Amino acid sequence: MAVSRFQIAANKKTALLKQQMREVAVMLAEDPPREEKARIRAEALIREDNAVEAYEILQLACELLAERIKLITSMKECPADLVSSISTLIWACDRVDISELSLIKKQFRAKYGKKFEENAVNNVGGILNERVVSKLSVQPPAAYLVQVYLQRICEQFEVNWKPANPLTADQMAEPMAAPVGYSVQVAGGTGLGEVTSVITGMEDTDQESGYSKGGGGGSIGGDDGYGGGGGYGGGGYGGGGMAAAPSHMPSTVATPIIPAAPYNPPSVDTRSQGGSKANDYEEVDIFVPGIPTAPTGTKDDNQSTKGGSTGDASYDDLAARFNQLKK
């Protein structure tokens, strides 16, 4: 069972390795190439490649034990020529994803004792297979091996790629350095990474943001429009580009703080309106006609007034008439 399980696991890893190699080639073919991520993937490829190699060696050891099972059962002690194979299987039990090795480990511990198991786990006397120990080691691969894997992948998939930071002689034997992000695109989420940054006056910052000083010594407002030399990347407006930042510019430019001017309400010219400013806020005189009063006298009063002058005469007439009636 262990032999067939090793074969299945090796085939599965091999299929995944081919797919991962294609993904690494795509990363290196991009513009700009994602080199740091490709290096990490290449390190994973090396680890999986080593695991497949170790699986094949352990598979051979299992096949050998299956052929000599009768010899093992007939002898109380472990045969000298099988010590390395059995010890290697016991040591690899906790380092591979093969469940059958756990059962093999228990059976050999029950037959040869706990001391034999401890010697196998601790590699006492160097009895383990050195190649299996090396391939299943937890130590990261050398940077040179990672570089070779990337170059082989580019050759296989016909990708034109060269490392941005070539390895030095001291770095080749050491593990791959931790990524710093130099291959990560600026503003990759929005796609605005190519927008030219504003000149800050700080030399290091301007160079990092893509600003180059250019040559020629042109300036804005020259005889032929926008200056005749220097500018963004040597190009420019009007043939010469914008002028380069002066070399005597300080490392930091302090932005002056301009205090805000106090607010003054606009003045109103009252002379053109024919009045003073105070009159604009006075109440406007509105003419309201008065309530008409009742006349001082009625028609009867008028008539009585007209007859007032002859009141005495009318009375005498009435008295005379009254006296005549008595007679």
Coordinates of C-alpha atoms in Angstrom, one line a residue:
M1 CA 0.0 0.0 0.0
A2 CA 2.8 2.4 0.8
V3 CA 4.4 1.9 -2.6
S4 CA 1.2 2.8 -4.5
R5 CA 0.5 5.7 -2.2
F6 CA 4.0 7.1 -2.9
Q7 CA 3.4 6.8 -6.6
I8 CA 0.0 8.6 -6.5
A9 CA 1.4 11.4 -4.3
A10 CA 4.4 11.9 -6.7
N11 CA 2.1 12.0 -9.8
K12 CA -0.1 14.6 -8.1
K13 CA 2.8 16.8 -7.2
T14 CA 4.3 16.6 -10.7
A15 CA 1.0 17.8 -12.3
L16 CA 0.8 20.7 -9.9
L17 CA 4.5 21.6 -10.5
K18 CA 3.8 22.0 -14.3
Q19 CA 0.9 24.3 -13.6
Q20 CA 3.0 26.4 -11.1
M21 CA 5.8 26.7 -13.6
R22 CA 3.4 28.2 -16.1
E23 CA 2.2 30.7 -13.5
V24 CA 5.8 31.7 -12.8
A25 CA 6.5 32.3 -16.5
V26 CA 3.4 34.5 -16.7
M27 CA 4.7 36.6 -13.8
L28 CA 8.1 37.1 -15.4
A29 CA 6.4 38.0 -18.8
E30 CA 4.5 40.9 -17.3
D31 CA 5.6 44.5 -17.7
P32 CA 7.0 45.2 -15.2
P33 CA 7.8 41.6 -14.2
R34 CA 6.8 40.5 -10.7
E35 CA 10.2 39.2 -10.0
E36 CA 10.0 39.0 -6.2
K37 CA 6.8 37.0 -6.3
A38 CA 8.3 34.7 -9.0
R39 CA 11.3 34.0 -6.7
I40 CA 9.0 33.0 -3.9
R41 CA 7.1 30.7 -6.2
A42 CA 10.4 29.3 -7.5
E43 CA 11.4 28.4 -4.0
A44 CA 8.2 26.5 -3.5
L45 CA 8.8 24.7 -6.8
I46 CA 12.2 23.6 -5.5
R47 CA 10.7 22.3 -2.3
E48 CA 8.0 20.3 -4.1
D49 CA 10.5 19.1 -6.6
N50 CA 12.7 17.8 -3.7
A51 CA 9.7 16.1 -2.1
V52 CA 8.9 14.2 -5.3
E53 CA 12.5 13.1 -5.5
A54 CA 12.4 11.9 -1.8
Y55 CA 9.1 10.1 -2.5
E56 CA 10.7 8.1 -5.2
I57 CA 13.6 7.1 -3.0
L58 CA 11.3 6.1 -0.1
Q59 CA 9.2 4.1 -2.6
L60 CA 12.3 2.1 -3.5
A61 CA 12.9 1.4 0.2
C62 CA 9.3 0.2 0.6
E63 CA 9.7 -2.1 -2.4
L64 CA 12.9 -3.5 -1.0
L65 CA 11.2 -4.3 2.4
A66 CA 8.3 -5.9 0.6
E67 CA 10.7 -8.3 -1.2
R68 CA 12.6 -9.2 2.0
I69 CA 9.7 -9.4 4.4
K70 CA 10.3 -13.1 5.0
L71 CA 13.9 -12.4 6.0
I72 CA 12.8 -9.7 8.4
T73 CA 10.2 -11.9 10.0
S74 CA 12.6 -14.8 10.4
M75 CA 15.3 -12.7 12.2
K76 CA 15.1 -11.2 15.6
E77 CA 17.6 -8.5 14.9
C78 CA 17.5 -6.1 11.9
P79 CA 19.6 -7.2 9.0
A80 CA 22.6 -5.0 8.6
D81 CA 21.9 -4.2 4.9
L82 CA 18.3 -3.1 5.8
V83 CA 19.2 -0.8 8.8
S84 CA 19.5 2.3 6.6
S85 CA 16.3 1.7 4.6
I86 CA 14.2 0.9 7.7
S87 CA 15.7 3.9 9.7
T88 CA 15.0 6.3 6.8
L89 CA 11.4 5.2 6.6
I90 CA 11.0 5.8 10.4
W91 CA 12.7 9.2 10.2
A92 CA 10.5 10.3 7.2
C93 CA 7.3 9.2 8.8
D94 CA 6.6 12.7 10.3
R95 CA 7.9 14.6 7.3
V96 CA 5.7 13.2 4.5
D97 CA 1.9 13.0 4.0
I98 CA 1.8 9.2 3.7
S99 CA -0.3 7.6 6.4
E100 CA 1.0 4.1 5.8
L101 CA 4.4 5.1 7.1
S102 CA 2.9 5.5 10.6
L103 CA 1.9 1.9 10.6
I104 CA 5.3 0.8 9.4
K105 CA 7.0 2.8 12.2
K106 CA 4.8 1.2 14.8
Q107 CA 5.5 -2.3 13.5
F108 CA 9.3 -1.8 13.5
R109 CA 9.2 -0.2 17.0
A110 CA 7.3 -3.2 18.3
K111 CA 9.8 -5.6 16.7
Y112 CA 13.2 -3.9 17.3
G113 CA 12.4 -1.8 20.4
K114 CA 12.2 1.9 21.2
K115 CA 16.0 2.3 21.2
F116 CA 16.1 1.4 17.5
E117 CA 13.4 4.0 16.8
E118 CA 15.3 6.7 18.8
N119 CA 18.5 6.0 16.9
A120 CA 16.7 6.4 13.6
V121 CA 15.0 9.6 14.5
N122 CA 18.2 11.2 15.8
N123 CA 20.3 9.8 12.9
V124 CA 22.8 8.2 15.3
G125 CA 25.9 7.1 13.4
G126 CA 24.7 8.6 10.1
I127 CA 22.5 5.6 9.3
L128 CA 20.0 7.6 7.3
N129 CA 19.9 8.1 3.5
E130 CA 21.7 11.4 3.1
R131 CA 19.8 12.3 -0.1
V132 CA 16.4 11.8 1.6
V133 CA 17.5 13.9 4.6
S134 CA 18.7 16.7 2.2
K135 CA 15.6 16.7 0.1
L136 CA 13.2 16.7 3.1
S137 CA 15.2 19.4 5.0
V138 CA 13.4 22.5 6.2
Q139 CA 16.3 24.7 5.2
P140 CA 15.5 27.1 2.3
P141 CA 17.4 26.6 -1.0
A142 CA 20.3 28.7 -2.0
A143 CA 19.6 31.9 -4.0
Y144 CA 21.7 30.6 -6.9
L145 CA 19.4 27.6 -7.2
V146 CA 16.3 29.8 -7.3
Q147 CA 18.0 31.9 -10.0
V148 CA 18.7 28.8 -12.1
Y149 CA 15.1 27.7 -11.8
L150 CA 13.8 31.0 -13.0
Q151 CA 16.1 31.0 -16.0
R152 CA 15.2 27.5 -16.9
I153 CA 11.5 28.3 -16.7
C154 CA 12.0 31.4 -19.0
E155 CA 13.9 29.2 -21.5
Q156 CA 11.1 26.6 -21.5
F157 CA 8.3 29.1 -22.0
E158 CA 10.3 31.5 -24.2
V159 CA 10.1 34.5 -21.9
N160 CA 12.6 37.3 -22.3
W161 CA 13.6 38.1 -18.8
K162 CA 16.7 39.3 -17.0
P163 CA 17.0 39.8 -13.2
A164 CA 16.8 43.4 -12.1
N165 CA 19.2 42.8 -9.3
P166 CA 21.9 40.2 -10.3
L167 CA 23.3 38.1 -7.5
T168 CA 26.7 38.7 -6.2
A169 CA 29.2 36.0 -5.4
D170 CA 28.4 36.2 -1.7
Q171 CA 24.7 36.0 -2.2
M172 CA 24.7 32.9 -4.4
A173 CA 25.4 30.4 -1.5
E174 CA 23.0 32.2 0.9
P175 CA 19.3 31.7 1.1
M176 CA 17.2 34.1 -0.9
A177 CA 16.9 37.6 0.6
A178 CA 13.5 38.8 2.0
P179 CA 11.5 40.8 -0.6
V180 CA 11.6 44.6 -0.3
G181 CA 8.9 45.4 -2.9
Y182 CA 11.0 46.8 -5.7
S183 CA 9.0 44.8 -8.2
V184 CA 5.6 46.0 -6.9
Q185 CA 4.0 48.5 -9.3
V186 CA 3.3 52.0 -8.0
A187 CA -0.5 52.7 -7.8
G188 CA -1.3 49.3 -9.3
G189 CA -4.8 49.3 -8.1
T190 CA -5.9 52.4 -10.1
G191 CA -3.4 52.0 -12.9
L192 CA -2.1 55.6 -12.4
G193 CA 1.5 54.6 -11.6
E194 CA 2.8 56.3 -14.8
V195 CA 1.6 59.8 -13.8
T196 CA 4.5 62.1 -13.3
S197 CA 4.8 63.4 -9.8
V198 CA 5.1 67.0 -8.8
I199 CA 8.6 68.4 -8.2
T200 CA 9.1 68.5 -4.5
G201 CA 12.6 70.1 -4.3
M202 CA 14.0 67.0 -2.6
E203 CA 16.5 65.3 -4.9
D204 CA 16.0 61.7 -3.7
T205 CA 12.2 61.9 -3.8
D206 CA 12.1 63.4 -7.3
Q207 CA 14.4 60.6 -8.6
E208 CA 12.3 57.9 -7.0
S209 CA 9.1 59.3 -8.5
G210 CA 10.4 59.3 -12.0
Y211 CA 11.7 62.9 -12.3
S212 CA 14.9 63.3 -14.2
K213 CA 16.8 66.6 -14.6
G214 CA 17.6 66.4 -18.3
G215 CA 20.2 68.7 -19.9
G216 CA 20.4 71.9 -21.9
G217 CA 19.6 74.4 -19.2
G218 CA 16.4 75.6 -20.7
S219 CA 13.8 77.5 -18.6
I220 CA 10.2 78.4 -18.7
G221 CA 9.5 81.6 -20.5
G222 CA 12.6 81.5 -22.7
D223 CA 12.9 83.0 -26.2
D224 CA 11.2 80.1 -27.9
G225 CA 8.4 79.5 -25.4
Y226 CA 8.8 76.8 -22.8
G227 CA 12.6 76.4 -22.2
G228 CA 15.0 74.9 -24.7
G229 CA 16.5 72.2 -22.6
G230 CA 16.1 70.0 -19.5
G231 CA 12.8 68.7 -18.4
Y232 CA 10.9 65.5 -17.6
G233 CA 13.0 62.8 -19.1
G234 CA 14.6 65.0 -21.7
G235 CA 11.3 65.8 -23.4
G236 CA 9.2 68.9 -22.6
Y237 CA 6.8 71.5 -23.6
G238 CA 7.6 73.3 -26.8
G239 CA 10.5 71.1 -27.7
G240 CA 12.6 71.6 -24.6
G241 CA 10.5 70.6 -21.7
M242 CA 10.1 72.2 -18.3
A243 CA 13.2 73.4 -16.7
A244 CA 15.1 71.2 -14.3
A245 CA 15.1 72.0 -10.6
P246 CA 18.0 74.3 -9.8
S247 CA 21.0 72.6 -8.3
H248 CA 21.2 75.1 -5.4
M249 CA 17.6 74.3 -4.3
P250 CA 17.7 73.4 -0.6
S251 CA 17.0 69.8 0.4
T252 CA 13.7 70.9 1.9
V253 CA 11.4 73.6 0.8
A254 CA 9.3 75.3 3.5
T255 CA 5.9 76.4 2.4
P256 CA 5.1 79.9 3.7
I257 CA 2.0 80.3 5.7
I258 CA -0.1 83.3 4.5
P259 CA -2.5 84.5 7.1
A260 CA -6.1 84.9 5.9
A261 CA -7.2 88.5 5.4
P262 CA -10.0 89.7 7.6
Y263 CA -13.4 89.9 6.1
N264 CA -14.8 93.3 5.4
P265 CA -18.4 93.7 4.1
P266 CA -18.8 95.6 0.9
S267 CA -19.5 99.3 1.4
V268 CA -22.6 100.9 -0.1
D269 CA -22.5 104.2 -1.7
T270 CA -25.5 106.0 -0.3
R271 CA -24.8 109.2 -2.1
S272 CA -25.9 107.7 -5.4
Q273 CA -29.1 106.6 -3.8
G274 CA -29.9 110.0 -2.4
G275 CA -29.9 109.3 1.2
S276 CA -27.7 108.3 4.1
K277 CA -26.8 104.7 5.2
A278 CA -28.9 105.1 8.3
N279 CA -32.0 105.9 6.3
D280 CA -31.7 102.6 4.5
Y281 CA -32.7 100.8 7.7
E282 CA -35.5 103.3 8.9
E283 CA -39.1 102.4 8.5
V284 CA -40.8 103.7 5.4
D285 CA -43.7 106.2 5.9
I286 CA -46.8 104.9 4.5
F287 CA -49.9 107.2 4.1
V288 CA -53.0 105.7 5.8
P289 CA -56.1 107.8 5.3
G290 CA -58.1 108.6 8.4
I291 CA -61.4 107.1 9.3
P292 CA -64.2 109.4 8.1
T293 CA -66.2 111.1 10.9
A294 CA -69.9 111.4 11.0
P295 CA -71.4 114.7 9.9
T296 CA -72.1 117.2 12.7
G297 CA -75.8 117.4 12.0
T298 CA -78.6 115.6 10.2
K299 CA -81.2 116.8 7.8
D300 CA -83.7 117.4 10.5
D301 CA -81.2 119.2 12.5
N302 CA -80.5 121.4 9.5
Q303 CA -84.1 122.1 9.0
S304 CA -84.5 122.9 12.7
T305 CA -81.5 125.1 12.4
K306 CA -83.0 127.0 9.5
G307 CA -86.2 127.5 11.4
G308 CA -84.6 128.5 14.6
S309 CA -84.6 132.1 13.6
T310 CA -88.3 132.1 13.1
G311 CA -89.1 130.0 16.1
D312 CA -90.8 132.8 18.0
A313 CA -92.9 133.8 15.0
S314 CA -94.2 130.4 14.5
Y315 CA -95.2 130.1 18.1
D316 CA -97.2 133.3 18.0
D317 CA -99.0 132.1 14.9
L318 CA -99.9 128.8 16.6
A319 CA -101.1 130.6 19.7
A320 CA -103.2 132.9 17.6
R321 CA -104.8 130.0 15.7
F322 CA -105.4 128.2 19.0
N323 CA -107.2 131.2 20.4
Q324 CA -109.4 131.5 17.3
L325 CA -110.4 127.9 17.7
K326 CA -111.6 128.6 21.3
K327 CA -113.8 131.3 20.1

